[in-house]
Coordinates of C-alpha atoms in Angstrom, one line a residue:
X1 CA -18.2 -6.7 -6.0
X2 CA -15.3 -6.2 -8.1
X3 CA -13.1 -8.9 -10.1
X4 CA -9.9 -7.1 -7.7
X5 CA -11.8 -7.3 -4.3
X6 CA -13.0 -11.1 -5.1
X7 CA -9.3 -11.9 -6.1
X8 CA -8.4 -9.9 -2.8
X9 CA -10.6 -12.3 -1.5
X10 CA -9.0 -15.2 -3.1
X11 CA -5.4 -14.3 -2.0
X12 CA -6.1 -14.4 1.6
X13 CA -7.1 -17.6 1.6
X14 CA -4.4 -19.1 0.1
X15 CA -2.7 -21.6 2.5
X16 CA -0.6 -19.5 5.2
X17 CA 2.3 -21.8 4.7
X18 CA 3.7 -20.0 1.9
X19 CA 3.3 -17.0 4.0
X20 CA 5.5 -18.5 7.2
X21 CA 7.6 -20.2 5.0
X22 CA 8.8 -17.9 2.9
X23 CA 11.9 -18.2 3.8
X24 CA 12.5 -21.8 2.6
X25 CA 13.8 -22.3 -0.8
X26 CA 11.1 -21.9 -3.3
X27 CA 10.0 -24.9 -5.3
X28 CA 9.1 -23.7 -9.6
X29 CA 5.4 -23.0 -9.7
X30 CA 2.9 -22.3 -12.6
X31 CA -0.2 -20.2 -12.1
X32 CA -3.3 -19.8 -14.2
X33 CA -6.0 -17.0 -13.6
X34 CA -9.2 -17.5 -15.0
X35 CA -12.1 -14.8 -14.8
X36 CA -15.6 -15.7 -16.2
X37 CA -18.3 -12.9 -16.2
X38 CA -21.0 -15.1 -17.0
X39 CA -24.1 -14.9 -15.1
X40 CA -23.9 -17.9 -13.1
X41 CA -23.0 -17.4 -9.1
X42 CA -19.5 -16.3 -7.6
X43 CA -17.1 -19.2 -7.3
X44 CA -13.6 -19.9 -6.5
X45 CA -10.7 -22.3 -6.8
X46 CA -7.4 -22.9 -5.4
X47 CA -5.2 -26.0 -5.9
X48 CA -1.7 -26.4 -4.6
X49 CA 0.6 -29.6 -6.5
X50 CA 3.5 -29.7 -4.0
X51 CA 5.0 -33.2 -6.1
X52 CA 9.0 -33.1 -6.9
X53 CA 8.5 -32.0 -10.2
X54 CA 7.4 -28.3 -8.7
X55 CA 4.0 -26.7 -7.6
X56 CA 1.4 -24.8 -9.8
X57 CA -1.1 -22.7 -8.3
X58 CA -4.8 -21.8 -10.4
X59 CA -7.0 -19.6 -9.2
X60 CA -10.5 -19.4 -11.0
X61 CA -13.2 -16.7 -10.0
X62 CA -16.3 -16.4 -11.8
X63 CA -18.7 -13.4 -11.3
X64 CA -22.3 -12.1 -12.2
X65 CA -22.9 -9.7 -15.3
X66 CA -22.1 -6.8 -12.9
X67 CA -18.5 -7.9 -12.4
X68 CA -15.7 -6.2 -14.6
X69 CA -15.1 -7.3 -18.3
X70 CA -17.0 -9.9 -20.5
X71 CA -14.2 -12.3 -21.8
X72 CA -12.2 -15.1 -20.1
X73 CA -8.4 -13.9 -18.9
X74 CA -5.8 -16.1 -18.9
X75 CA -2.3 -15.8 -17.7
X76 CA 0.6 -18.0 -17.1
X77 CA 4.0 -17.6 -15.8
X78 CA 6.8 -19.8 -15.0
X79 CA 7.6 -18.9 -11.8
X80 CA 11.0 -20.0 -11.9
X81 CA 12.8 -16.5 -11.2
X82 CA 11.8 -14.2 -8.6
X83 CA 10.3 -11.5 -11.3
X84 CA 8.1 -14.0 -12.8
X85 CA 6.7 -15.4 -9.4
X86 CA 5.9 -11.9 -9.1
X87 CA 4.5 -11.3 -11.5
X88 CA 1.9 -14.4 -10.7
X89 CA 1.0 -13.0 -7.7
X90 CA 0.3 -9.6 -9.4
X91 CA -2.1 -11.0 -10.7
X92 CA -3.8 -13.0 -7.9
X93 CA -3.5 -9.3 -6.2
X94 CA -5.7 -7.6 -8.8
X95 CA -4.5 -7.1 -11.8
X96 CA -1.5 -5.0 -13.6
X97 CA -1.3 -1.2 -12.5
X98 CA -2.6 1.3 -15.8
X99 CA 0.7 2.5 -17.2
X100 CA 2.5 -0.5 -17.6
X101 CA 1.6 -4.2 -16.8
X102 CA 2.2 -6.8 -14.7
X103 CA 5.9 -7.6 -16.1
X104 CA 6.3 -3.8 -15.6
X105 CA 5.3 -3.7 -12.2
X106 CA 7.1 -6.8 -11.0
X107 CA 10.5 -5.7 -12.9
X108 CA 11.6 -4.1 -9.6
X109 CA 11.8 -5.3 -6.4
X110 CA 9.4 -5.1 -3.7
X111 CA 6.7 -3.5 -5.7
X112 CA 4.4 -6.8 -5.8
X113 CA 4.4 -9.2 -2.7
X114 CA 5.9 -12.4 -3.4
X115 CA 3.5 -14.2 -1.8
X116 CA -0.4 -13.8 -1.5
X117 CA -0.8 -11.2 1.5
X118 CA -3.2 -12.8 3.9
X119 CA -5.8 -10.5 4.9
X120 CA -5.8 -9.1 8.4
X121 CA -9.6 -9.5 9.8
X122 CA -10.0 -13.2 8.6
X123 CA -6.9 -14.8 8.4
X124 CA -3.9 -13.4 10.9
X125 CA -0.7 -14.7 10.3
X126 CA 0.0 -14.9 13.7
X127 CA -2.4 -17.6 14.3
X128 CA -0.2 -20.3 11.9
X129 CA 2.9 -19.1 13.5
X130 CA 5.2 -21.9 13.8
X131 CA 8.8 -21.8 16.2
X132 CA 12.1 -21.1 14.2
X133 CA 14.0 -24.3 13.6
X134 CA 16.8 -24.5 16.1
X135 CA 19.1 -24.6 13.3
X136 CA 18.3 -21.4 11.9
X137 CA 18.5 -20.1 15.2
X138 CA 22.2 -18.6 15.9
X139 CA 20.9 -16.9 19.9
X140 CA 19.4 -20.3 20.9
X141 CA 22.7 -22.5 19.9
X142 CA 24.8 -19.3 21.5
X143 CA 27.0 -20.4 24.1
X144 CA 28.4 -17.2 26.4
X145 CA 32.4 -16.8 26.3
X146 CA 33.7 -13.7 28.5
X147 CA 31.9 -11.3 27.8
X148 CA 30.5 -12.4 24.3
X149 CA 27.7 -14.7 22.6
X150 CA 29.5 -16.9 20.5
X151 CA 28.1 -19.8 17.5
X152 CA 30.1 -22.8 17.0
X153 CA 29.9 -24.2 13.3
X154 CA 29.7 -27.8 12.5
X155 CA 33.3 -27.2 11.1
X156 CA 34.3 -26.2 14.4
X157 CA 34.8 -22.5 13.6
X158 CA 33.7 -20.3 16.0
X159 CA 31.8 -17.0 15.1
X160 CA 31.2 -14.2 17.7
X161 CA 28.1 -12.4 17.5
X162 CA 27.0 -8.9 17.9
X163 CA 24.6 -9.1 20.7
X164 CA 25.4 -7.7 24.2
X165 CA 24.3 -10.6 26.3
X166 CA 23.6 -8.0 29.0
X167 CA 21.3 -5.9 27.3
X168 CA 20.0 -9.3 26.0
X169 CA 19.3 -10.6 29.4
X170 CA 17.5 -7.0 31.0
X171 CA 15.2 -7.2 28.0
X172 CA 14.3 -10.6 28.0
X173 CA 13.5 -10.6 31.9
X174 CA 11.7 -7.6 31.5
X175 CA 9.2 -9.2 29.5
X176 CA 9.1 -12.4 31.4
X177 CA 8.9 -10.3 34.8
X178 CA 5.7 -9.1 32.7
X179 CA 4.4 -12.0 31.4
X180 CA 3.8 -11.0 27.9
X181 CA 1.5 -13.2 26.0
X182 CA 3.7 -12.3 22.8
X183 CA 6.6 -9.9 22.9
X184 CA 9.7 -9.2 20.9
X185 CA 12.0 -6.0 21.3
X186 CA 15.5 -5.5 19.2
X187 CA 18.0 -2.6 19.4
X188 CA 20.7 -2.4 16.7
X189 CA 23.4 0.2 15.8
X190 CA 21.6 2.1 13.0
X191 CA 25.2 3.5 11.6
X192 CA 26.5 0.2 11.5
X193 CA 23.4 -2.7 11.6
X194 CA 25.0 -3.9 14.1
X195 CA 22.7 -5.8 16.2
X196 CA 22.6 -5.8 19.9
X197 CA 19.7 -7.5 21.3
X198 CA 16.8 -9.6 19.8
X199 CA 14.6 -10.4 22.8
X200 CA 11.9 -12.5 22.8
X201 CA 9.2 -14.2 25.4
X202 CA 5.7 -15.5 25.1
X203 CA 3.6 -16.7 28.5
X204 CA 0.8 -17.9 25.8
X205 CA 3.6 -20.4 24.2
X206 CA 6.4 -21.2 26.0
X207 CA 8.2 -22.9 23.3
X208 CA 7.8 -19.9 20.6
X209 CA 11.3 -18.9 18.8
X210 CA 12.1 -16.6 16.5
X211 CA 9.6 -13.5 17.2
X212 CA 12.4 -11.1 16.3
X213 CA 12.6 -12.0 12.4
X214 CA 8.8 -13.0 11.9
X215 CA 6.7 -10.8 10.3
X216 CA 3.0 -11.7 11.5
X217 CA 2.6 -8.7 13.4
X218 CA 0.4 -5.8 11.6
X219 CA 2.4 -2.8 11.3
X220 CA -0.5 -0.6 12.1
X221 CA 0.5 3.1 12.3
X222 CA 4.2 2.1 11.8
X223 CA 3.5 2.3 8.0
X224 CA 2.5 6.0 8.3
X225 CA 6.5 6.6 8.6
X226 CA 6.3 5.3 5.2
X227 CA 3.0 7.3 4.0
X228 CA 4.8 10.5 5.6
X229 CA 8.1 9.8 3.7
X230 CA 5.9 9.7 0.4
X231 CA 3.8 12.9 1.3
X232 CA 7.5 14.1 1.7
X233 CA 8.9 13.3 -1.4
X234 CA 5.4 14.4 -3.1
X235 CA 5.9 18.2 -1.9
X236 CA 3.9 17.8 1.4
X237 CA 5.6 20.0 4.3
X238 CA 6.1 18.9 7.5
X239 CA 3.9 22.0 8.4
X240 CA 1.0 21.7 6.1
X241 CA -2.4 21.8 7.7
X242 CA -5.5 19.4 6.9
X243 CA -8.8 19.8 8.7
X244 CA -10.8 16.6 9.9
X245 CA -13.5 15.7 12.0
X246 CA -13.6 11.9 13.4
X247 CA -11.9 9.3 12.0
X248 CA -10.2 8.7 14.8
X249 CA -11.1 4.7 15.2
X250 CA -12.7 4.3 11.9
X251 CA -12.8 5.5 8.4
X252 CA -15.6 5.9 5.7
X253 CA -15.3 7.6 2.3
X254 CA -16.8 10.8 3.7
X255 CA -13.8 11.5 6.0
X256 CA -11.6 11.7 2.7
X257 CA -13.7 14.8 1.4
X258 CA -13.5 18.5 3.1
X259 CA -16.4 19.0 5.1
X260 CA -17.8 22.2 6.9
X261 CA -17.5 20.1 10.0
X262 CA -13.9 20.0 9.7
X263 CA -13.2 21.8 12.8
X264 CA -10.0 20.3 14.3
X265 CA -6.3 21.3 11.6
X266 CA -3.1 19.4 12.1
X267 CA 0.0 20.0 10.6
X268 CA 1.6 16.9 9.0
X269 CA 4.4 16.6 11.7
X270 CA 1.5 16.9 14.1
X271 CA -0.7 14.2 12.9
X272 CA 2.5 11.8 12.8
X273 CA 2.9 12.7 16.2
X274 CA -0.6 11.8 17.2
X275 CA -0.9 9.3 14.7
X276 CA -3.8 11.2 13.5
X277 CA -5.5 8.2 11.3
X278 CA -8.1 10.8 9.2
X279 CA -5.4 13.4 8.3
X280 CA -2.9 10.2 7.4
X281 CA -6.0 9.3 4.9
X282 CA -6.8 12.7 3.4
X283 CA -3.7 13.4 2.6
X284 CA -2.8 10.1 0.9
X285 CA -6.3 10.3 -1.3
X286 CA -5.3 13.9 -1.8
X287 CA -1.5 13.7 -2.9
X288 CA 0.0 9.8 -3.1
X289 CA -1.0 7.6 -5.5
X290 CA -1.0 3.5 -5.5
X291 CA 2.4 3.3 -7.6
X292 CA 3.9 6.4 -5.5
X293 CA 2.8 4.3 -2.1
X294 CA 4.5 0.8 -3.3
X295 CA 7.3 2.4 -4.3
X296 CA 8.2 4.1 -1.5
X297 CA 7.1 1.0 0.3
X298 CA 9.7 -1.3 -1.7
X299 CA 12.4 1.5 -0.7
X300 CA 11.5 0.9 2.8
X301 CA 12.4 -2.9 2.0
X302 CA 8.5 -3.9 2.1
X303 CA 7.6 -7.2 0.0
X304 CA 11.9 -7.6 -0.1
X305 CA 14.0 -10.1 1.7
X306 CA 16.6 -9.1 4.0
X307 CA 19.7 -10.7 4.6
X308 CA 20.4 -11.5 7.7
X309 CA 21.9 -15.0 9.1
X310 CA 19.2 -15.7 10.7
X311 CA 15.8 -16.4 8.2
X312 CA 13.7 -13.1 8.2
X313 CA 10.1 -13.5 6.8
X314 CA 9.8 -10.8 4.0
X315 CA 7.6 -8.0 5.7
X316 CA 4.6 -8.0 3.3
X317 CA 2.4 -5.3 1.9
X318 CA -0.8 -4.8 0.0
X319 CA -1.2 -1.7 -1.5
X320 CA -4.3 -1.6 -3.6
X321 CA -5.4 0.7 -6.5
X322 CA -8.6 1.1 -4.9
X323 CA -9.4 5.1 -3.7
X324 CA -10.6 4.1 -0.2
X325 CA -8.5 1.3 0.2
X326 CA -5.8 2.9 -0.9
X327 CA -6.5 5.9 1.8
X328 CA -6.9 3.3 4.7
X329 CA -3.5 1.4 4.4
X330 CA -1.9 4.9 4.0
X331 CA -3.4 5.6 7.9
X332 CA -1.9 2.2 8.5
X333 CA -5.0 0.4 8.4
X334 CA -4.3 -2.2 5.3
X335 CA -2.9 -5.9 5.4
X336 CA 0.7 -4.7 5.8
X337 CA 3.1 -6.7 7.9
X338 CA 6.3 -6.1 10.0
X339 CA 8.6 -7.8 11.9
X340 CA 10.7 -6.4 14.7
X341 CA 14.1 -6.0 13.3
X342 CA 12.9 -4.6 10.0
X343 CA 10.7 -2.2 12.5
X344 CA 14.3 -1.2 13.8
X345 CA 15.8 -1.0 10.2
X346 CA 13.1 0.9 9.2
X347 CA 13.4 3.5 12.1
X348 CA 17.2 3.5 11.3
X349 CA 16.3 5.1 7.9
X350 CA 16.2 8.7 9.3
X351 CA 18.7 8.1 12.0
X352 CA 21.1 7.5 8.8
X353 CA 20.3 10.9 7.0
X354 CA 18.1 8.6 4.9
X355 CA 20.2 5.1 4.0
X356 CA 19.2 1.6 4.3
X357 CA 21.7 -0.1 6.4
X358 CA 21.8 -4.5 6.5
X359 CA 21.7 -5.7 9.8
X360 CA 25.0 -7.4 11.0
X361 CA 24.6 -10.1 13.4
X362 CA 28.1 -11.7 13.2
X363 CA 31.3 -9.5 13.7
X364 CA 33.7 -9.4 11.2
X365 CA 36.5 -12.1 11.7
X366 CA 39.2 -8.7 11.3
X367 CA 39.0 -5.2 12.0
X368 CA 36.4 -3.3 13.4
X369 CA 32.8 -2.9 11.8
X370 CA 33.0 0.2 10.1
X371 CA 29.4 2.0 9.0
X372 CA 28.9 1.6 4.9
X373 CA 27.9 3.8 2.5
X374 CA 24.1 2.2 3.0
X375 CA 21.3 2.3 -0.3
X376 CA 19.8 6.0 -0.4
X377 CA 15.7 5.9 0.8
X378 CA 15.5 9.2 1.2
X379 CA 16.9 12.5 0.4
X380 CA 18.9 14.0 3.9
X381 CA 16.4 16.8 3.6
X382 CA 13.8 14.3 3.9
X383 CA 15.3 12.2 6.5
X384 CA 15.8 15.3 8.4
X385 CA 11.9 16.5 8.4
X386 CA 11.2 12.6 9.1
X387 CA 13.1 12.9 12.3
X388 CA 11.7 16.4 13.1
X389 CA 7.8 14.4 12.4
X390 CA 9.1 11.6 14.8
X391 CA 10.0 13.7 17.6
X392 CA 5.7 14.8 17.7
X393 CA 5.4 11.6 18.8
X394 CA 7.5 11.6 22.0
X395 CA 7.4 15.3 22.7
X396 CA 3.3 16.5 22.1
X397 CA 1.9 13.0 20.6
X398 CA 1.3 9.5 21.4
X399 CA 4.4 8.5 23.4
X400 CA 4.6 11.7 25.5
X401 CA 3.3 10.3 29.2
X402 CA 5.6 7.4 28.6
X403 CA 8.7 9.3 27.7
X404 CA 8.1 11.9 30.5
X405 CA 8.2 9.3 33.1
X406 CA 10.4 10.7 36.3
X407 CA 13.6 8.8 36.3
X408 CA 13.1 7.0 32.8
X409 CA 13.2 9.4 30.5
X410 CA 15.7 9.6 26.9
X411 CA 17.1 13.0 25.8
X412 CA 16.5 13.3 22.3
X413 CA 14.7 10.3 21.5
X414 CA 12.3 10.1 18.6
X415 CA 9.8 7.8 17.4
X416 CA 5.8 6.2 16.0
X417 CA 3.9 3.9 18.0
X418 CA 1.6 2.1 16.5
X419 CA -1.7 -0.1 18.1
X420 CA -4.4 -2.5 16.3
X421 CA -6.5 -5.4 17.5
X422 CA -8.0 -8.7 15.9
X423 CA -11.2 -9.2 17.3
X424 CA -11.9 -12.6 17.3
X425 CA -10.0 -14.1 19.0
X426 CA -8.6 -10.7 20.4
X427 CA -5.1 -9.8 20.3
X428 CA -4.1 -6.4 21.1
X429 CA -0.8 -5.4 18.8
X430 CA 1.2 -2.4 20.1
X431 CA 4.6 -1.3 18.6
X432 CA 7.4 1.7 19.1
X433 CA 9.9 1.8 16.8
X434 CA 12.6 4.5 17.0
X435 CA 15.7 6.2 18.1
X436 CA 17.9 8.4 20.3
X437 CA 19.5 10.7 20.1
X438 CA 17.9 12.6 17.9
X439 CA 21.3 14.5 16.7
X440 CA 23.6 11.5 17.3
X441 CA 21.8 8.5 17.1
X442 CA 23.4 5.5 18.9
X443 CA 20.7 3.2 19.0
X444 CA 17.7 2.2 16.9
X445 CA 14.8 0.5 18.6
X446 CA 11.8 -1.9 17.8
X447 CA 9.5 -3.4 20.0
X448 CA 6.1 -5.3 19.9
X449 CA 3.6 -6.4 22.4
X450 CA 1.2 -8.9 21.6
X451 CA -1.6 -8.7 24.9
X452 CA -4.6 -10.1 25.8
X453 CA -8.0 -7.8 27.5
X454 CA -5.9 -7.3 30.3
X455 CA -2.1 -6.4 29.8
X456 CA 0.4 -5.3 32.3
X457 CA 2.9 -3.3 29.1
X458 CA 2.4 -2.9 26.0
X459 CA 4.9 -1.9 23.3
X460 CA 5.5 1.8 24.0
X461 CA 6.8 1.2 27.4
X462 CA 8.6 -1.5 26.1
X463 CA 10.7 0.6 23.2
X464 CA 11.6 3.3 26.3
X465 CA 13.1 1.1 28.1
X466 CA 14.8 -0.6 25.3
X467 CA 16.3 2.7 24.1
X468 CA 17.0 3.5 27.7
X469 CA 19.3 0.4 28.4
X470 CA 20.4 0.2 25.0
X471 CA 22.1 3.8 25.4
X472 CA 23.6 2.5 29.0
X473 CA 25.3 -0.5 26.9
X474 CA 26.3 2.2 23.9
X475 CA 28.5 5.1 25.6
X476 CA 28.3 8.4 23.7
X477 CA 31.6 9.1 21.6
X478 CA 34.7 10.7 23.5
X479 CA 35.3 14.0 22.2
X480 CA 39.0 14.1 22.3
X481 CA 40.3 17.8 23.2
X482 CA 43.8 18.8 23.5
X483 CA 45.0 19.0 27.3
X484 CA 45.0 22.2 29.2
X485 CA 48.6 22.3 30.0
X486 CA 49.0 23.0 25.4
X487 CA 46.9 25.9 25.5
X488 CA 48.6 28.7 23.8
X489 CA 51.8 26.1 22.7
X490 CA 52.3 26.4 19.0

């Protein structure tokens, strides 16, 4: 076993807290990595000093004579700036990328986690999950005025929020109607952020808050919108073909490799569609590499904070060096992490010709809300072949049955669902983020469904209907055309 896959190791056990609360303000922290290649047995050591004077973190792994390397490495940061607590956990992570180090790699933002990512088969995040503090939570304290939610400060002032309570309320009964174990849907305005519902229920625990902005659910084969944005930007077509055979549940290193068995092709658009896992892990061996992955990751706002009013756990992602590994979080198969409204912010990427857009969750004390210039992800031309990938899913892929329900159907909406289970104890994850229309998007969409063996909806059926009520609540723009009666005046 390598020094990175037993530091890999190390990191996901790493106390969860600083996963869940990564949201509260940071106390300094040291950290000292110590590798020994001697020939004594594997060992490891994690110690946590949480005293007012700040916490340090040391991490020691010793391995056989087969490990990597024969000398003792030490490194020490002062964590007290975001870079440098990156940095730390760069380290911890496996070590500095080839071409430039671990300063290098954590001199931008979002291309190390800042935080240990916890590792999906034997330590789910969801399992720690703790409820938002009512404090933090602006719908909770909401009291309804008219027609509006509105948040009253300790100061007295009074702050109206974005949120149709109605669209609010139809979502939130749906999935109490259902009796979700673990569910969480929200619907924004992807031109402006503009946030119109955050829904949330759980049957499994009743007093559970804050679903919406946690980020303990695995994004599955959400990420592949961000694999196919980097095949994208690394000359990949939207019609370019790869040939597989399996892979459809599980991958090995052979599946990576052209085989005379390959008797099945898919174009790109096609395999997001279907969320073809094999062709997803092909072409990421074939054409992406670690660096080109994170980066398009961190665009995406992955291992970043968001600002929000509320408190949104960074959505974390480890994206390792590692050939095989690297192939199997491109399919969506790697410890990556999502919450709901980044899932939405993330769909809203294409529906904005390729901008980031914040999420607004208070309006503006004057004036209307008026869409801004956003942070370029993508190139239009990009965001344009995204959408066109997206719209597999709905109209030949994964979503189709669901979206060609009679009576329930969404012109022009576009999407990628995305499913994955822990075994033990089992929790089925399904998500659909997206949005509709496809031409003039109104509303942006996320939903997740966290079920048991036996479900009643999972997250597909869930985004529908959120798109479907969500473009009920939004009304399509009034063209304004001059009367009849002026035809032919001049």
């Amino acid at each position: 076993m390598t020094i990175r896959r037993r530091l890999l190791s190390a990191a996901a056990l790493f106390p969860l807290t600083l996963l869940l609360g990564a949201n509260e303000p940071q106390p300094e922290a040291t950290l000292a990595v110590a590798v020994d290649s001697g020939t004594g047995s594997a060992g490891l050591a994690v110690a946590v000093d949480s005293g007012t004077g700040g916490a340090g973190l040391a991490v020691a792994a010793a391995t056989g004579t087969g490990g990597m390397g024969q000398a003792t490495a030490e490194a020490s940061v002062d964590a007290g700036s975001p870079e440098s607590h990156a940095t730390a956990n760069a380290a911890v992570l496996g070590g500095a990328p080839p071409d430039g180090g671990l300063a290098a790699l954590a001199a931008e933002p979002g291309l190390v986690p800042p935080v240990p990512v916890p590792s999906r088969q034997s330590a789910p995040p969801i399992a720690k999950l703790q409820p938002l503090p009512r404090a933090a939570d602006l719908l909770a304290r909401a009291k309804l005025e008219g027609d509006r939610l509105v948040v009253k400060g300790k100061d007295g002032r009074k702050q109206v929020l974005t949120v149709d309570p109605g669209l609010q309320a139809s979502l939130t009964n749906i999935m109490r109607d259902y009796e979700v174990p673990y569910g969480a849907v929200v619907v924004l305005e992807p031109s402006t952020g503009r946030v119109l519902a955050m829904a949330e229920h759980s049957v499994a625990r009743p007093e559970m808050r804050g679903l919406p902005v946690r980020a303990v659910f695995p994004a599955a084969s959400i990420f592949k919108i961000v694999t196919g944005s980097a095949l994208l930007e690394a000359g990949v077509p939207p019609s370019m073909e790869e040939c597989f055979h399996g892979g459809k549940r599980r991958l090995s290193e052979k599946h990576l490799e052209d085989s005379e068995r390959d008797g099945a092709c898919y174009s790109l658009a096609l395999a997001m569609g279907k969320s073809a896992n094999v062709i997803f892990a092909k072409l990421t061996h074939k054409h992406l590499t670690a660096d080109s992955l994170r980066r398009m990751a961190a665009r995406f706002r992955f291992n970043r904070e968001i600002t929000f009013p509320v408190p949104v756990d960074v959505s974390l992602a480890s994206i390792p060096e590692e050939s095989f590994g690297l192939a199997n979080t491109g399919a969506g198969f790697g410890d990556v992490y999502l919450s709901p409204l980044h899932g939405a912010l993330v769909a809203s990427v294409a529906a904005n010709d390729g901008r980031w857009v914040d999420p607004v969750l208070v309006e503006p004390d004057s004036g209307p809300l008026l869409p801004p210039e956003g942070e370029p992800v993508l190139t239009p031309e990009a965001a344009k072949d995204l959408t066109a990938m997206l719209e597999e899913t709905v109209t030949h892929g994964t979503a189709r049955g669901i979206f060609r329900e009679r009576n329930f159907r969404v012109d022009g909406a576009v999407g990628k669902t995305g499913t994955l289970a822990d075994r033990n104890p089992f929790r089925d994850y399904s998500w659909f983020v997206g949005f509709a229309p496809k031409d003039n998007p109104r509303v942006a969409v996320a939903a997740v469904i966290v079920n048991d063996p036996k479900w009643r909806i999972r997250g597909t059926w869930l985004g529908r209907e959120a798109l479907r009520l969500g473009l009920e609540r939004v009304p399509a723009p009034v063209e304004l055309t001059a009367p009849a009666s002026a035809a032919g005046k001049h």
